[in-house]
PDB file of C-alpha atoms in Angstrom:
ATOM      1  CA  ILE A   1     120.870 199.416  77.314  1.00  0.00           C
ATOM      2  CA  GLY A   2     121.485 202.565  79.359  1.00  0.00           C
ATOM      3  CA  ILE A   3     118.509 204.394  77.844  1.00  0.00           C
ATOM      4  CA  ILE A   4     116.228 201.403  78.533  1.00  0.00           C
ATOM      5  CA  GLN A   5     117.379 201.298  82.170  1.00  0.00           C
ATOM      6  CA  LEU A   6     116.956 205.070  82.457  1.00  0.00           C
ATOM      7  CA  ARG A   7     113.395 204.853  81.119  1.00  0.00           C
ATOM      8  CA  ARG A   8     112.553 202.095  83.565  1.00  0.00           C
ATOM      9  CA  SER A   9     113.970 203.990  86.530  1.00  0.00           C
ATOM     10  CA  LEU A  10     112.192 207.209  85.565  1.00  0.00           C
ATOM     11  CA  SER A  11     108.888 205.390  85.087  1.00  0.00           C
ATOM     12  CA  LEU A  12     109.041 204.172  88.702  1.00  0.00           C
ATOM     13  CA  GLY A  13     109.273 207.692  90.113  1.00  0.00           C
ATOM     14  CA  VAL A  14     106.673 210.367  90.801  1.00  0.00           C
ATOM     15  CA  LYS A  15     106.743 214.174  90.936  1.00  0.00           C
ATOM     16  CA  HIS A  16     109.420 214.640  88.288  1.00  0.00           C
ATOM     17  CA  ASN A  17     111.213 217.981  88.466  1.00  0.00           C
ATOM     18  CA  ILE A  18     113.015 218.820  85.228  1.00  0.00           C
ATOM     19  CA  SER A  19     115.763 221.398  84.887  1.00  0.00           C
ATOM     20  CA  HIS A  20     118.210 221.916  82.054  1.00  0.00           C
ATOM     21  CA  ASP A  21     121.021 219.910  83.637  1.00  0.00           C
ATOM     22  CA  ASN A  22     119.183 217.345  85.773  1.00  0.00           C
ATOM     23  CA  VAL A  23     115.911 215.607  86.485  1.00  0.00           C
ATOM     24  CA  CYS A  24     114.825 214.693  89.998  1.00  0.00           C
ATOM     25  CA  MET A  25     111.918 212.601  91.208  1.00  0.00           C
ATOM     26  CA  ILE A  26     110.555 210.846  94.254  1.00  0.00           C
ATOM     27  CA  TYR A  27     111.326 207.125  94.332  1.00  0.00           C
ATOM     28  CA  ASN A  28     110.434 204.986  97.376  1.00  0.00           C
ATOM     29  CA  ASP A  29     109.689 208.175  99.350  1.00  0.00           C
ATOM     30  CA  GLU A  30     113.181 209.584  98.704  1.00  0.00           C
ATOM     31  CA  GLU A  31     114.491 212.068  96.169  1.00  0.00           C
ATOM     32  CA  MET A  32     116.537 210.585  93.335  1.00  0.00           C
ATOM     33  CA  CYS A  33     118.266 212.718  90.684  1.00  0.00           C
ATOM     34  CA  PHE A  34     119.945 212.074  87.349  1.00  0.00           C
ATOM     35  CA  GLU A  35     122.691 214.389  86.120  1.00  0.00           C
ATOM     36  CA  GLN A  36     125.991 214.526  84.292  1.00  0.00           C
ATOM     37  CA  PHE A  37     129.116 213.748  86.314  1.00  0.00           C
ATOM     38  CA  GLU A  38     132.280 214.142  84.278  1.00  0.00           C
ATOM     39  CA  SER A  39     131.362 212.392  81.013  1.00  0.00           C
ATOM     40  CA  ASN A  40     128.694 210.093  82.467  1.00  0.00           C
ATOM     41  CA  LEU A  41     124.994 210.219  83.317  1.00  0.00           C
ATOM     42  CA  VAL A  42     124.617 209.079  86.910  1.00  0.00           C
ATOM     43  CA  ALA A  43     121.838 208.689  89.453  1.00  0.00           C
ATOM     44  CA  TYR A  44     122.257 209.857  93.009  1.00  0.00           C
ATOM     45  CA  PRO A  45     122.153 209.190  95.830  1.00  0.00           C
ATOM     46  CA  GLY A  46     124.403 206.317  94.939  1.00  0.00           C
ATOM     47  CA  THR A  47     126.600 205.912  91.899  1.00  0.00           C
ATOM     48  CA  GLN A  48     124.496 204.128  89.338  1.00  0.00           C
ATOM     49  CA  TYR A  49     125.759 204.875  85.823  1.00  0.00           C
ATOM     50  CA  PHE A  50     123.284 205.005  82.910  1.00  0.00           C
ATOM     51  CA  LEU A  51     125.328 206.502  80.057  1.00  0.00           C
ATOM     52  CA  VAL A  52     129.112 206.674  79.797  1.00  0.00           C
ATOM     53  CA  MET A  53     131.428 208.721  77.604  1.00  0.00           C
ATOM     54  CA  VAL A  54     128.784 211.319  76.710  1.00  0.00           C
ATOM     55  CA  ASP A  55     128.926 215.118  76.616  1.00  0.00           C
ATOM     56  CA  ASP A  56     126.522 218.017  76.955  1.00  0.00           C
ATOM     57  CA  ILE A  57     123.645 216.185  78.625  1.00  0.00           C
ATOM     58  CA  SER A  58     120.481 218.209  79.020  1.00  0.00           C
ATOM     59  CA  PHE A  59     116.842 217.522  79.827  1.00  0.00           C
ATOM     60  CA  GLU A  60     113.657 219.216  78.686  1.00  0.00           C
ATOM     61  CA  GLN A  61     109.944 218.659  78.567  1.00  0.00           C
ATOM     62  CA  ILE A  62     108.412 218.643  75.101  1.00  0.00           C
ATOM     63  CA  ASP A  63     104.642 218.366  75.133  1.00  0.00           C
ATOM     64  CA  ASP A  64     104.014 215.543  77.633  1.00  0.00           C
ATOM     65  CA  TRP A  65     107.444 213.931  77.218  1.00  0.00           C
ATOM     66  CA  LEU A  66     110.630 214.049  79.255  1.00  0.00           C
ATOM     67  CA  VAL A  67     113.420 214.293  76.678  1.00  0.00           C
ATOM     68  CA  ILE A  68     117.169 213.792  77.090  1.00  0.00           C
ATOM     69  CA  ASN A  69     119.616 215.471  74.725  1.00  0.00           C
ATOM     70  CA  TYR A  70     123.269 214.478  74.623  1.00  0.00           C
ATOM     71  CA  VAL A  71     126.333 214.197  72.417  1.00  0.00           C
ATOM     72  CA  SER A  72     128.285 210.961  71.974  1.00  0.00           C
ATOM     73  CA  LYS A  73     131.226 210.608  69.617  1.00  0.00           C
ATOM     74  CA  LEU A  74     130.372 213.993  68.042  1.00  0.00           C
ATOM     75  CA  LYS A  75     126.821 212.877  67.196  1.00  0.00           C
ATOM     76  CA  GLU A  76     123.805 214.590  68.780  1.00  0.00           C
ATOM     77  CA  TYR A  77     120.900 212.585  70.176  1.00  0.00           C
ATOM     78  CA  SER A  78     117.457 213.650  71.373  1.00  0.00           C
ATOM     79  CA  ILE A  79     115.423 210.824  72.900  1.00  0.00           C
ATOM     80  CA  ARG A  80     111.959 210.728  74.442  1.00  0.00           C
ATOM     81  CA  LEU A  81     112.170 208.931  77.745  1.00  0.00           C
ATOM     82  CA  ILE A  82     108.768 208.873  79.451  1.00  0.00           C
ATOM     83  CA  LYS A  83     105.419 210.629  79.331  1.00  0.00           C
ATOM     84  CA  ILE A  84     104.947 213.004  82.226  1.00  0.00           C
TER      85      ILE A  84
END
């Protein structure tokens, strides 16, 4: 469910700025960022949690896609989120 909510939130933003450890965008004329806090993926400002109990979260752009990479329970995941 967290990935679906993350996709939806990211699709509502514009001007996505991707770095290795976070992705920021403009949402309702304000900057909103997603990054790892302890072992969770959170959005700020605020404290909305999208993924919990995950490690080594990173973001990258592959072709026209925003991709999230993370580890959960020793298994690695790489998931396309939205087209940019």
